[in-house]
Amino acid sequence: MTVAPEGTASLPEVVESKDGLRARLEAARVAGIAQGRPFSVGLVPTMGFLHEGHLSLARRARVENDLVVMSIFVNPTQFGPAEDLDRYPRDLDRDLSLAAGEGVDLVFHPSAEEMYAPGHCTWVDVEGLSEVLCGRARPGHFRGVATVVTKLFALCRPDRAYFGQKDAQQALIVRRMAADLDLGVEVVVCPIVRDADGVAMSSRNAYLTPQQRARAPILNRALRAAQHALESGERDAGAVKDAALKVLAEDPPDRVDYVEVVSADDLREPQVVRGEVVVAAAVFFGATRLIDNVLVKVP
Ligand code: AMP
């Protein structure tokens, strides 16, 4: 494989219409099959303003597929009325050159009107998994996510789709939905990419003032304290949670939305921790809501 020097990789093709996307993918499939070999499509759904977390998904998709499609779409249906839809950071030119650097072939960048025709009234609801953790504070959020991901799967018909463990609940919901609806897509979940100080990368980190950013590592420190408690043999979910809360109390965020210890496969709260669990938290610095989690296998 030849690697283009930085800045010289050609930009991915940008497709804005659903018909254009379908036509482009169909042509690629036909051309691939004409070469007499299996042809696979990898999809990386994003809301853009790319960072190393997104790029890690693209990199993995590039290794595992013949064609890599990245969607860049700030999906209005997953934002609540008082949330940050309008001010969500956007920079398509920068995103395209970063995507080019990872060998992304095609960027799907539709408008909201292109994705949701007037009269749209069909929703995908993954019951049970969607109402807990982030779903409690963001009613309807995961319905918006599951619906747009279903639409992206229908449009791209990917063999594999790549999601980050950073959004652990979202990844689980998408995996469940793909299985329940027989979508035939392999959902690949990639590890959380962090800044050097432990803060999980997120497009929303751009909202933080320098002072808030300096305080943000406390979130991951708190989760690591919970992980340490589990690894030291603590099995009482309340005590594990308290280990995290104790660290948060040292330099409290402006608000703690939740700290929870849940089972990794159904997001239920066990009293006694067993198997694989996620310690997940959401906190606010000013108006900015940050989430993070650690996955711990309890022997
Ligand atoms: P977003 O643009 O925030 O919707 O994220 C698009 C995808 O990138 C989702 O699957 C996220 O879970 C994933 N992602 C975002 N941040 C990270 C990160 N720090 N590490 C790994 N994956 C991430």
PDB file of C-alpha atoms and ligand atoms in Angstrom:
ATOM      1  CA  MET A   1       0.000   0.000   0.000  1.00  0.00           C
ATOM      2  CA  THR A   2       1.288   3.473  -0.759  1.00  0.00           C
ATOM      3  CA  VAL A   3       0.603   6.205   1.716  1.00  0.00           C
ATOM      4  CA  ALA A   4       0.193   9.709   0.339  1.00  0.00           C
ATOM      5  CA  PRO A   5       2.274  12.298   2.173  1.00  0.00           C
ATOM      6  CA  GLU A   6       0.240  14.450   4.540  1.00  0.00           C
ATOM      7  CA  GLY A   7      -1.976  16.924   2.756  1.00  0.00           C
ATOM      8  CA  THR A   8      -1.728  15.261  -0.638  1.00  0.00           C
ATOM      9  CA  ALA A   9      -4.380  12.518  -0.327  1.00  0.00           C
ATOM     10  CA  SER A  10      -7.169  13.313  -2.771  1.00  0.00           C
ATOM     11  CA  LEU A  11     -10.380  14.484  -1.135  1.00  0.00           C
ATOM     12  CA  PRO A  12     -13.205  11.972  -0.855  1.00  0.00           C
ATOM     13  CA  GLU A  13     -16.121  12.365  -3.217  1.00  0.00           C
ATOM     14  CA  VAL A  14     -18.962  14.235  -1.486  1.00  0.00           C
ATOM     15  CA  VAL A  15     -22.503  13.080  -2.165  1.00  0.00           C
ATOM     16  CA  GLU A  16     -25.430  15.141  -0.892  1.00  0.00           C
ATOM     17  CA  SER A  17     -28.411  13.245  -2.222  1.00  0.00           C
ATOM     18  CA  LYS A  18     -29.805   9.842  -1.290  1.00  0.00           C
ATOM     19  CA  ASP A  19     -30.212   8.913  -4.957  1.00  0.00           C
ATOM     20  CA  GLY A  20     -26.638   9.966  -5.658  1.00  0.00           C
ATOM     21  CA  LEU A  21     -25.382   7.828  -2.788  1.00  0.00           C
ATOM     22  CA  ARG A  22     -27.328   4.771  -3.922  1.00  0.00           C
ATOM     23  CA  ALA A  23     -26.153   5.204  -7.520  1.00  0.00           C
ATOM     24  CA  ARG A  24     -22.523   5.665  -6.502  1.00  0.00           C
ATOM     25  CA  LEU A  25     -22.583   2.594  -4.251  1.00  0.00           C
ATOM     26  CA  GLU A  26     -24.332   0.500  -6.855  1.00  0.00           C
ATOM     27  CA  ALA A  27     -21.685   1.431  -9.445  1.00  0.00           C
ATOM     28  CA  ALA A  28     -18.901   0.539  -7.002  1.00  0.00           C
ATOM     29  CA  ARG A  29     -20.544  -2.794  -6.185  1.00  0.00           C
ATOM     30  CA  VAL A  30     -20.998  -3.672  -9.848  1.00  0.00           C
ATOM     31  CA  ALA A  31     -17.396  -2.713 -10.623  1.00  0.00           C
ATOM     32  CA  GLY A  32     -16.111  -4.688  -7.629  1.00  0.00           C
ATOM     33  CA  ILE A  33     -18.143  -7.771  -8.489  1.00  0.00           C
ATOM     34  CA  ALA A  34     -17.030  -7.508 -12.146  1.00  0.00           C
ATOM     35  CA  GLN A  35     -13.521  -8.027 -10.857  1.00  0.00           C
ATOM     36  CA  GLY A  36     -14.699 -11.387  -9.606  1.00  0.00           C
ATOM     37  CA  ARG A  37     -14.145 -10.878  -5.885  1.00  0.00           C
ATOM     38  CA  PRO A  38     -16.327 -10.125  -2.905  1.00  0.00           C
ATOM     39  CA  PHE A  39     -16.879  -6.425  -2.396  1.00  0.00           C
ATOM     40  CA  SER A  40     -17.488  -4.959   1.025  1.00  0.00           C
ATOM     41  CA  VAL A  41     -18.706  -1.558   2.175  1.00  0.00           C
ATOM     42  CA  GLY A  42     -17.826  -0.070   5.563  1.00  0.00           C
ATOM     43  CA  LEU A  43     -19.885   2.812   6.970  1.00  0.00           C
ATOM     44  CA  VAL A  44     -18.699   5.321   9.574  1.00  0.00           C
ATOM     45  CA  PRO A  45     -21.643   7.466  10.743  1.00  0.00           C
ATOM     46  CA  THR A  46     -20.625  10.801  12.270  1.00  0.00           C
ATOM     47  CA  MET A  47     -21.912  14.286  12.940  1.00  0.00           C
ATOM     48  CA  GLY A  48     -18.631  15.747  11.686  1.00  0.00           C
ATOM     49  CA  PHE A  49     -16.165  18.154  13.308  1.00  0.00           C
ATOM     50  CA  LEU A  50     -13.861  15.185  13.170  1.00  0.00           C
ATOM     51  CA  HIS A  51     -11.256  14.304  15.737  1.00  0.00           C
ATOM     52  CA  GLU A  52      -8.998  11.350  16.359  1.00  0.00           C
ATOM     53  CA  GLY A  53     -11.917   9.310  17.802  1.00  0.00           C
ATOM     54  CA  HIS A  54     -13.791   9.487  14.496  1.00  0.00           C
ATOM     55  CA  LEU A  55     -10.596   8.885  12.553  1.00  0.00           C
ATOM     56  CA  SER A  56      -9.863   5.702  14.504  1.00  0.00           C
ATOM     57  CA  LEU A  57     -13.184   4.319  13.212  1.00  0.00           C
ATOM     58  CA  ALA A  58     -12.349   5.324   9.629  1.00  0.00           C
ATOM     59  CA  ARG A  59      -8.916   3.728   9.920  1.00  0.00           C
ATOM     60  CA  ARG A  60     -10.408   0.440  11.049  1.00  0.00           C
ATOM     61  CA  ALA A  61     -13.053   0.600   8.309  1.00  0.00           C
ATOM     62  CA  ARG A  62     -10.325   1.225   5.719  1.00  0.00           C
ATOM     63  CA  VAL A  63      -8.467  -1.929   6.767  1.00  0.00           C
ATOM     64  CA  GLU A  64     -11.569  -4.120   6.722  1.00  0.00           C
ATOM     65  CA  ASN A  65     -13.493  -2.983   3.622  1.00  0.00           C
ATOM     66  CA  ASP A  66     -13.135  -2.285  -0.085  1.00  0.00           C
ATOM     67  CA  LEU A  67     -15.132   0.936   0.032  1.00  0.00           C
ATOM     68  CA  VAL A  68     -15.389   3.274   3.023  1.00  0.00           C
ATOM     69  CA  VAL A  69     -18.328   5.657   3.345  1.00  0.00           C
ATOM     70  CA  MET A  70     -18.409   8.274   6.071  1.00  0.00           C
ATOM     71  CA  SER A  71     -21.621  10.113   6.762  1.00  0.00           C
ATOM     72  CA  ILE A  72     -21.400  13.634   8.134  1.00  0.00           C
ATOM     73  CA  PHE A  73     -24.851  14.657   9.234  1.00  0.00           C
ATOM     74  CA  VAL A  74     -25.908  16.627  12.294  1.00  0.00           C
ATOM     75  CA  ASN A  75     -29.123  14.710  12.774  1.00  0.00           C
ATOM     76  CA  PRO A  76     -31.853  17.060  14.038  1.00  0.00           C
ATOM     77  CA  THR A  77     -34.122  14.282  15.312  1.00  0.00           C
ATOM     78  CA  GLN A  78     -31.677  13.273  18.032  1.00  0.00           C
ATOM     79  CA  PHE A  79     -31.527  16.752  19.560  1.00  0.00           C
ATOM     80  CA  GLY A  80     -34.029  17.960  22.133  1.00  0.00           C
ATOM     81  CA  PRO A  81     -35.681  21.382  21.694  1.00  0.00           C
ATOM     82  CA  ALA A  82     -33.371  23.027  24.246  1.00  0.00           C
ATOM     83  CA  GLU A  83     -30.213  21.305  22.994  1.00  0.00           C
ATOM     84  CA  ASP A  84     -27.288  22.485  20.862  1.00  0.00           C
ATOM     85  CA  LEU A  85     -28.446  21.583  17.309  1.00  0.00           C
ATOM     86  CA  ASP A  86     -27.924  25.101  15.959  1.00  0.00           C
ATOM     87  CA  ARG A  87     -24.549  25.704  17.505  1.00  0.00           C
ATOM     88  CA  TYR A  88     -23.159  22.177  17.019  1.00  0.00           C
ATOM     89  CA  PRO A  89     -19.648  22.725  15.569  1.00  0.00           C
ATOM     90  CA  ARG A  90     -19.288  22.217  11.807  1.00  0.00           C
ATOM     91  CA  ASP A  91     -16.288  22.440   9.449  1.00  0.00           C
ATOM     92  CA  LEU A  92     -16.787  20.393   6.304  1.00  0.00           C
ATOM     93  CA  ASP A  93     -13.575  21.433   4.536  1.00  0.00           C
ATOM     94  CA  ARG A  94     -11.445  20.404   7.481  1.00  0.00           C
ATOM     95  CA  ASP A  95     -13.431  17.162   7.854  1.00  0.00           C
ATOM     96  CA  LEU A  96     -12.862  16.296   4.190  1.00  0.00           C
ATOM     97  CA  SER A  97      -9.120  16.667   4.411  1.00  0.00           C
ATOM     98  CA  LEU A  98      -9.010  14.592   7.623  1.00  0.00           C
ATOM     99  CA  ALA A  99     -11.206  11.914   6.017  1.00  0.00           C
ATOM    100  CA  ALA A 100      -8.929  11.948   2.972  1.00  0.00           C
ATOM    101  CA  GLY A 101      -5.969  11.240   5.225  1.00  0.00           C
ATOM    102  CA  GLU A 102      -7.679   8.019   6.367  1.00  0.00           C
ATOM    103  CA  GLY A 103      -8.557   6.905   2.838  1.00  0.00           C
ATOM    104  CA  VAL A 104     -12.312   7.500   3.094  1.00  0.00           C
ATOM    105  CA  ASP A 105     -13.753   7.048  -0.413  1.00  0.00           C
ATOM    106  CA  LEU A 106     -17.091   8.741  -0.113  1.00  0.00           C
ATOM    107  CA  VAL A 107     -18.608  11.302   2.246  1.00  0.00           C
ATOM    108  CA  PHE A 108     -22.375  11.406   2.487  1.00  0.00           C
ATOM    109  CA  HIS A 109     -23.362  14.912   3.566  1.00  0.00           C
ATOM    110  CA  PRO A 110     -27.112  15.364   3.168  1.00  0.00           C
ATOM    111  CA  SER A 111     -29.220  18.290   4.316  1.00  0.00           C
ATOM    112  CA  ALA A 112     -31.883  17.701   6.963  1.00  0.00           C
ATOM    113  CA  GLU A 113     -34.546  18.130   4.244  1.00  0.00           C
ATOM    114  CA  GLU A 114     -32.860  15.466   2.109  1.00  0.00           C
ATOM    115  CA  MET A 115     -32.829  12.985   4.981  1.00  0.00           C
ATOM    116  CA  TYR A 116     -36.316  13.749   6.297  1.00  0.00           C
ATOM    117  CA  ALA A 117     -38.892  14.352   3.593  1.00  0.00           C
ATOM    118  CA  PRO A 118     -41.994  16.339   4.603  1.00  0.00           C
ATOM    119  CA  GLY A 119     -44.416  14.044   6.380  1.00  0.00           C
ATOM    120  CA  HIS A 120     -41.742  11.739   7.786  1.00  0.00           C
ATOM    121  CA  CYS A 121     -43.457   9.840  10.601  1.00  0.00           C
ATOM    122  CA  THR A 122     -41.692   6.504  10.968  1.00  0.00           C
ATOM    123  CA  TRP A 123     -39.453   5.934  13.957  1.00  0.00           C
ATOM    124  CA  VAL A 124     -37.257   3.178  15.276  1.00  0.00           C
ATOM    125  CA  ASP A 125     -37.523   2.730  19.029  1.00  0.00           C
ATOM    126  CA  VAL A 126     -35.229   0.322  20.834  1.00  0.00           C
ATOM    127  CA  GLU A 127     -37.273  -0.182  23.964  1.00  0.00           C
ATOM    128  CA  GLY A 128     -35.709  -0.679  27.359  1.00  0.00           C
ATOM    129  CA  LEU A 129     -32.195   0.286  26.309  1.00  0.00           C
ATOM    130  CA  SER A 130     -33.195   3.795  25.244  1.00  0.00           C
ATOM    131  CA  GLU A 131     -34.823   5.158  28.394  1.00  0.00           C
ATOM    132  CA  VAL A 132     -31.950   4.659  30.856  1.00  0.00           C
ATOM    133  CA  LEU A 133     -28.651   6.555  31.368  1.00  0.00           C
ATOM    134  CA  CYS A 134     -28.472   9.325  28.715  1.00  0.00           C
ATOM    135  CA  GLY A 135     -32.017   8.509  27.573  1.00  0.00           C
ATOM    136  CA  ARG A 136     -33.410   9.668  30.916  1.00  0.00           C
ATOM    137  CA  ALA A 137     -32.098  13.211  30.493  1.00  0.00           C
ATOM    138  CA  ARG A 138     -32.517  13.226  26.705  1.00  0.00           C
ATOM    139  CA  PRO A 139     -35.968  11.801  25.939  1.00  0.00           C
ATOM    140  CA  GLY A 140     -36.293  10.889  22.252  1.00  0.00           C
ATOM    141  CA  HIS A 141     -32.546  11.098  21.672  1.00  0.00           C
ATOM    142  CA  PHE A 142     -32.022   7.403  20.975  1.00  0.00           C
ATOM    143  CA  ARG A 143     -35.165   7.205  18.866  1.00  0.00           C
ATOM    144  CA  GLY A 144     -33.565   9.852  16.634  1.00  0.00           C
ATOM    145  CA  VAL A 145     -30.267   7.964  16.615  1.00  0.00           C
ATOM    146  CA  ALA A 146     -31.824   4.564  15.860  1.00  0.00           C
ATOM    147  CA  THR A 147     -33.974   6.063  13.102  1.00  0.00           C
ATOM    148  CA  VAL A 148     -31.149   7.863  11.324  1.00  0.00           C
ATOM    149  CA  VAL A 149     -28.822   4.881  11.614  1.00  0.00           C
ATOM    150  CA  THR A 150     -31.532   2.625  10.170  1.00  0.00           C
ATOM    151  CA  LYS A 151     -31.917   5.049   7.259  1.00  0.00           C
ATOM    152  CA  LEU A 152     -28.145   5.166   6.720  1.00  0.00           C
ATOM    153  CA  PHE A 153     -28.020   1.365   6.764  1.00  0.00           C
ATOM    154  CA  ALA A 154     -30.869   1.200   4.237  1.00  0.00           C
ATOM    155  CA  LEU A 155     -29.138   3.707   1.954  1.00  0.00           C
ATOM    156  CA  CYS A 156     -25.613   2.271   2.141  1.00  0.00           C
ATOM    157  CA  ARG A 157     -26.356  -1.401   2.793  1.00  0.00           C
ATOM    158  CA  PRO A 158     -22.943  -1.648   4.489  1.00  0.00           C
ATOM    159  CA  ASP A 159     -21.348  -4.948   5.406  1.00  0.00           C
ATOM    160  CA  ARG A 160     -19.915  -3.330   8.530  1.00  0.00           C
ATOM    161  CA  ALA A 161     -20.652  -0.154  10.442  1.00  0.00           C
ATOM    162  CA  TYR A 162     -18.264   1.427  12.921  1.00  0.00           C
ATOM    163  CA  PHE A 163     -19.217   3.030  16.225  1.00  0.00           C
ATOM    164  CA  GLY A 164     -17.251   4.235  19.242  1.00  0.00           C
ATOM    165  CA  GLN A 165     -17.385   2.813  22.747  1.00  0.00           C
ATOM    166  CA  LYS A 166     -17.342   6.471  23.829  1.00  0.00           C
ATOM    167  CA  ASP A 167     -21.111   6.362  23.237  1.00  0.00           C
ATOM    168  CA  ALA A 168     -21.531   2.942  24.861  1.00  0.00           C
ATOM    169  CA  GLN A 169     -25.310   3.130  25.109  1.00  0.00           C
ATOM    170  CA  GLN A 170     -25.637   4.193  21.473  1.00  0.00           C
ATOM    171  CA  ALA A 171     -23.372   1.329  20.328  1.00  0.00           C
ATOM    172  CA  LEU A 172     -25.435  -1.197  22.269  1.00  0.00           C
ATOM    173  CA  ILE A 173     -28.711   0.203  20.927  1.00  0.00           C
ATOM    174  CA  VAL A 174     -27.464   0.100  17.331  1.00  0.00           C
ATOM    175  CA  ARG A 175     -26.210  -3.450  17.734  1.00  0.00           C
ATOM    176  CA  ARG A 176     -29.551  -4.541  19.227  1.00  0.00           C
ATOM    177  CA  MET A 177     -31.503  -2.774  16.489  1.00  0.00           C
ATOM    178  CA  ALA A 178     -29.400  -4.311  13.701  1.00  0.00           C
ATOM    179  CA  ALA A 179     -29.992  -7.758  15.196  1.00  0.00           C
ATOM    180  CA  ASP A 180     -33.707  -7.268  15.926  1.00  0.00           C
ATOM    181  CA  LEU A 181     -34.472  -5.889  12.457  1.00  0.00           C
ATOM    182  CA  ASP A 182     -32.268  -8.429  10.631  1.00  0.00           C
ATOM    183  CA  LEU A 183     -30.353  -5.637   8.961  1.00  0.00           C
ATOM    184  CA  GLY A 184     -27.404  -7.901   8.162  1.00  0.00           C
ATOM    185  CA  VAL A 185     -24.837  -5.303   9.211  1.00  0.00           C
ATOM    186  CA  GLU A 186     -21.929  -6.199  11.438  1.00  0.00           C
ATOM    187  CA  VAL A 187     -21.707  -3.508  14.121  1.00  0.00           C
ATOM    188  CA  VAL A 188     -18.063  -2.948  15.056  1.00  0.00           C
ATOM    189  CA  VAL A 189     -17.411  -1.057  18.292  1.00  0.00           C
ATOM    190  CA  CYS A 190     -14.014   0.645  18.600  1.00  0.00           C
ATOM    191  CA  PRO A 191     -12.198   1.747  21.793  1.00  0.00           C
ATOM    192  CA  ILE A 192     -12.437   5.242  23.248  1.00  0.00           C
ATOM    193  CA  VAL A 193      -9.735   7.627  22.040  1.00  0.00           C
ATOM    194  CA  ARG A 194      -8.596  10.066  24.720  1.00  0.00           C
ATOM    195  CA  ASP A 195      -6.500  13.181  25.010  1.00  0.00           C
ATOM    196  CA  ALA A 196      -3.244  12.777  26.949  1.00  0.00           C
ATOM    197  CA  ASP A 197      -4.946  13.871  30.183  1.00  0.00           C
ATOM    198  CA  GLY A 198      -7.606  11.159  29.899  1.00  0.00           C
ATOM    199  CA  VAL A 199     -10.466  13.293  28.565  1.00  0.00           C
ATOM    200  CA  ALA A 200     -12.439  11.343  25.951  1.00  0.00           C
ATOM    201  CA  MET A 201     -12.297  13.157  22.623  1.00  0.00           C
ATOM    202  CA  SER A 202     -15.585  14.724  21.616  1.00  0.00           C
ATOM    203  CA  SER A 203     -16.675  17.398  19.159  1.00  0.00           C
ATOM    204  CA  ARG A 204     -18.448  19.025  22.121  1.00  0.00           C
ATOM    205  CA  ASN A 205     -15.119  19.543  23.938  1.00  0.00           C
ATOM    206  CA  ALA A 206     -14.792  22.574  21.630  1.00  0.00           C
ATOM    207  CA  TYR A 207     -17.497  24.264  23.726  1.00  0.00           C
ATOM    208  CA  LEU A 208     -15.388  24.174  26.903  1.00  0.00           C
ATOM    209  CA  THR A 209     -13.643  27.316  28.118  1.00  0.00           C
ATOM    210  CA  PRO A 210      -9.949  26.791  28.965  1.00  0.00           C
ATOM    211  CA  GLN A 211     -10.927  26.735  32.654  1.00  0.00           C
ATOM    212  CA  GLN A 212     -13.635  24.104  32.100  1.00  0.00           C
ATOM    213  CA  ARG A 213     -11.288  22.029  29.916  1.00  0.00           C
ATOM    214  CA  ALA A 214      -8.716  22.095  32.728  1.00  0.00           C
ATOM    215  CA  ARG A 215     -11.326  20.630  35.109  1.00  0.00           C
ATOM    216  CA  ALA A 216     -12.649  18.025  32.673  1.00  0.00           C
ATOM    217  CA  PRO A 217     -10.134  15.203  33.455  1.00  0.00           C
ATOM    218  CA  ILE A 218     -11.938  14.678  36.774  1.00  0.00           C
ATOM    219  CA  LEU A 219     -14.638  12.762  34.893  1.00  0.00           C
ATOM    220  CA  ASN A 220     -12.297  10.051  33.694  1.00  0.00           C
ATOM    221  CA  ARG A 221     -10.419  10.054  37.012  1.00  0.00           C
ATOM    222  CA  ALA A 222     -13.711   9.331  38.765  1.00  0.00           C
ATOM    223  CA  LEU A 223     -14.507   6.455  36.423  1.00  0.00           C
ATOM    224  CA  ARG A 224     -11.045   5.026  36.875  1.00  0.00           C
ATOM    225  CA  ALA A 225     -11.562   5.104  40.642  1.00  0.00           C
ATOM    226  CA  ALA A 226     -14.702   3.003  40.141  1.00  0.00           C
ATOM    227  CA  GLN A 227     -12.759   0.657  37.883  1.00  0.00           C
ATOM    228  CA  HIS A 228     -10.053   0.394  40.520  1.00  0.00           C
ATOM    229  CA  ALA A 229     -12.659  -0.466  43.168  1.00  0.00           C
ATOM    230  CA  LEU A 230     -14.008  -3.254  40.929  1.00  0.00           C
ATOM    231  CA  GLU A 231     -10.532  -4.534  40.176  1.00  0.00           C
ATOM    232  CA  SER A 232      -9.767  -4.532  43.908  1.00  0.00           C
ATOM    233  CA  GLY A 233     -12.702  -6.855  44.530  1.00  0.00           C
ATOM    234  CA  GLU A 234     -15.571  -4.488  45.319  1.00  0.00           C
ATOM    235  CA  ARG A 235     -18.815  -6.087  44.121  1.00  0.00           C
ATOM    236  CA  ASP A 236     -21.445  -3.812  45.614  1.00  0.00           C
ATOM    237  CA  ALA A 237     -22.686  -1.529  42.806  1.00  0.00           C
ATOM    238  CA  GLY A 238     -23.473   1.295  45.251  1.00  0.00           C
ATOM    239  CA  ALA A 239     -19.952   1.220  46.681  1.00  0.00           C
ATOM    240  CA  VAL A 240     -18.420   1.239  43.182  1.00  0.00           C
ATOM    241  CA  LYS A 241     -20.531   4.242  42.295  1.00  0.00           C
ATOM    242  CA  ASP A 242     -19.528   5.970  45.542  1.00  0.00           C
ATOM    243  CA  ALA A 243     -15.852   5.519  44.622  1.00  0.00           C
ATOM    244  CA  ALA A 244     -16.506   7.582  41.484  1.00  0.00           C
ATOM    245  CA  LEU A 245     -18.661  10.166  43.276  1.00  0.00           C
ATOM    246  CA  LYS A 246     -15.973  10.637  45.920  1.00  0.00           C
ATOM    247  CA  VAL A 247     -13.464  11.671  43.247  1.00  0.00           C
ATOM    248  CA  LEU A 248     -15.999  13.943  41.554  1.00  0.00           C
ATOM    249  CA  ALA A 249     -16.553  15.672  44.904  1.00  0.00           C
ATOM    250  CA  GLU A 250     -12.885  16.754  44.976  1.00  0.00           C
ATOM    251  CA  ASP A 251     -13.507  19.336  42.237  1.00  0.00           C
ATOM    252  CA  PRO A 252     -17.173  18.958  41.383  1.00  0.00           C
ATOM    253  CA  PRO A 253     -18.399  19.548  37.840  1.00  0.00           C
ATOM    254  CA  ASP A 254     -21.179  22.142  37.649  1.00  0.00           C
ATOM    255  CA  ARG A 255     -23.726  19.328  37.617  1.00  0.00           C
ATOM    256  CA  VAL A 256     -23.634  15.538  37.749  1.00  0.00           C
ATOM    257  CA  ASP A 257     -26.344  14.059  35.529  1.00  0.00           C
ATOM    258  CA  TYR A 258     -25.609  10.462  36.458  1.00  0.00           C
ATOM    259  CA  VAL A 259     -22.984   7.968  37.530  1.00  0.00           C
ATOM    260  CA  GLU A 260     -24.159   4.400  37.008  1.00  0.00           C
ATOM    261  CA  VAL A 261     -22.803   0.882  37.113  1.00  0.00           C
ATOM    262  CA  VAL A 262     -24.722  -1.207  34.580  1.00  0.00           C
ATOM    263  CA  SER A 263     -24.443  -4.577  32.953  1.00  0.00           C
ATOM    264  CA  ALA A 264     -22.732  -4.248  29.550  1.00  0.00           C
ATOM    265  CA  ASP A 265     -25.336  -6.277  27.674  1.00  0.00           C
ATOM    266  CA  ASP A 266     -28.653  -4.926  28.938  1.00  0.00           C
ATOM    267  CA  LEU A 267     -27.762  -1.705  30.808  1.00  0.00           C
ATOM    268  CA  ARG A 268     -29.573  -2.939  33.896  1.00  0.00           C
ATOM    269  CA  GLU A 269     -28.245  -1.975  37.297  1.00  0.00           C
ATOM    270  CA  PRO A 270     -27.088  -5.014  39.216  1.00  0.00           C
ATOM    271  CA  GLN A 271     -26.949  -4.899  43.009  1.00  0.00           C
ATOM    272  CA  VAL A 272     -23.995  -7.230  42.982  1.00  0.00           C
ATOM    273  CA  VAL A 273     -21.642  -6.705  40.101  1.00  0.00           C
ATOM    274  CA  ARG A 274     -20.942  -9.698  37.893  1.00  0.00           C
ATOM    275  CA  GLY A 275     -19.705 -10.287  34.334  1.00  0.00           C
ATOM    276  CA  GLU A 276     -19.030  -7.356  32.066  1.00  0.00           C
ATOM    277  CA  VAL A 277     -20.138  -3.959  33.350  1.00  0.00           C
ATOM    278  CA  VAL A 278     -19.992  -0.382  32.154  1.00  0.00           C
ATOM    279  CA  VAL A 279     -19.400   2.397  34.630  1.00  0.00           C
ATOM    280  CA  ALA A 280     -20.869   5.372  32.819  1.00  0.00           C
ATOM    281  CA  ALA A 281     -21.250   9.018  33.739  1.00  0.00           C
ATOM    282  CA  ALA A 282     -22.544  12.281  32.356  1.00  0.00           C
ATOM    283  CA  VAL A 283     -21.590  15.626  33.869  1.00  0.00           C
ATOM    284  CA  PHE A 284     -21.916  19.269  32.967  1.00  0.00           C
ATOM    285  CA  PHE A 285     -19.270  21.957  32.813  1.00  0.00           C
ATOM    286  CA  GLY A 286     -21.354  25.075  32.308  1.00  0.00           C
ATOM    287  CA  ALA A 287     -23.895  24.176  29.626  1.00  0.00           C
ATOM    288  CA  THR A 288     -21.644  21.500  28.113  1.00  0.00           C
ATOM    289  CA  ARG A 289     -22.593  17.941  28.844  1.00  0.00           C
ATOM    290  CA  LEU A 290     -19.725  15.450  28.732  1.00  0.00           C
ATOM    291  CA  ILE A 291     -20.078  11.669  28.866  1.00  0.00           C
ATOM    292  CA  ASP A 292     -17.520   8.951  29.444  1.00  0.00           C
ATOM    293  CA  ASN A 293     -17.421   5.312  30.513  1.00  0.00           C
ATOM    294  CA  VAL A 294     -15.153   2.422  31.345  1.00  0.00           C
ATOM    295  CA  LEU A 295     -15.827  -1.195  30.513  1.00  0.00           C
ATOM    296  CA  VAL A 296     -14.760  -3.643  33.219  1.00  0.00           C
ATOM    297  CA  LYS A 297     -14.794  -7.430  33.112  1.00  0.00           C
ATOM    298  CA  VAL A 298     -15.414  -8.786  36.566  1.00  0.00           C
ATOM    299  CA  PRO A 299     -14.038 -12.273  36.940  1.00  0.00           C
TER     300      PRO A 299
HETATM  301  P1  AMP B   1     -20.424  11.787  16.742  1.00  0.00           P
HETATM  302  O1  AMP B   1     -19.878  12.565  15.587  1.00  0.00           O
HETATM  303  O2  AMP B   1     -20.141  12.403  18.061  1.00  0.00           O
HETATM  304  O3  AMP B   1     -21.861  11.383  16.542  1.00  0.00           O
HETATM  305  O4  AMP B   1     -19.620  10.424  16.760  1.00  0.00           O
HETATM  306  C1  AMP B   1     -19.551   9.580  15.650  1.00  0.00           C
HETATM  307  C2  AMP B   1     -18.960   8.264  16.054  1.00  0.00           C
HETATM  308  O5  AMP B   1     -17.652   8.463  16.560  1.00  0.00           O
HETATM  309  C3  AMP B   1     -19.763   7.569  17.148  1.00  0.00           C
HETATM  310  O6  AMP B   1     -19.828   6.183  16.895  1.00  0.00           O
HETATM  311  C4  AMP B   1     -18.952   7.867  18.378  1.00  0.00           C
HETATM  312  O7  AMP B   1     -19.101   6.911  19.409  1.00  0.00           O
HETATM  313  C5  AMP B   1     -17.553   7.837  17.823  1.00  0.00           C
HETATM  314  N1  AMP B   1     -16.659   8.574  18.703  1.00  0.00           N
HETATM  315  C6  AMP B   1     -16.825   9.847  19.144  1.00  0.00           C
HETATM  316  N2  AMP B   1     -15.842  10.179  20.002  1.00  0.00           N
HETATM  317  C7  AMP B   1     -15.046   9.089  20.114  1.00  0.00           C
HETATM  318  C8  AMP B   1     -13.871   8.803  20.865  1.00  0.00           C
HETATM  319  N3  AMP B   1     -13.318   9.690  21.681  1.00  0.00           N
HETATM  320  N4  AMP B   1     -13.324   7.575  20.728  1.00  0.00           N
HETATM  321  C9  AMP B   1     -13.889   6.656  19.917  1.00  0.00           C
HETATM  322  N5  AMP B   1     -14.981   6.869  19.189  1.00  0.00           N
HETATM  323  C10 AMP B   1     -15.564   8.068  19.284  1.00  0.00           C
END
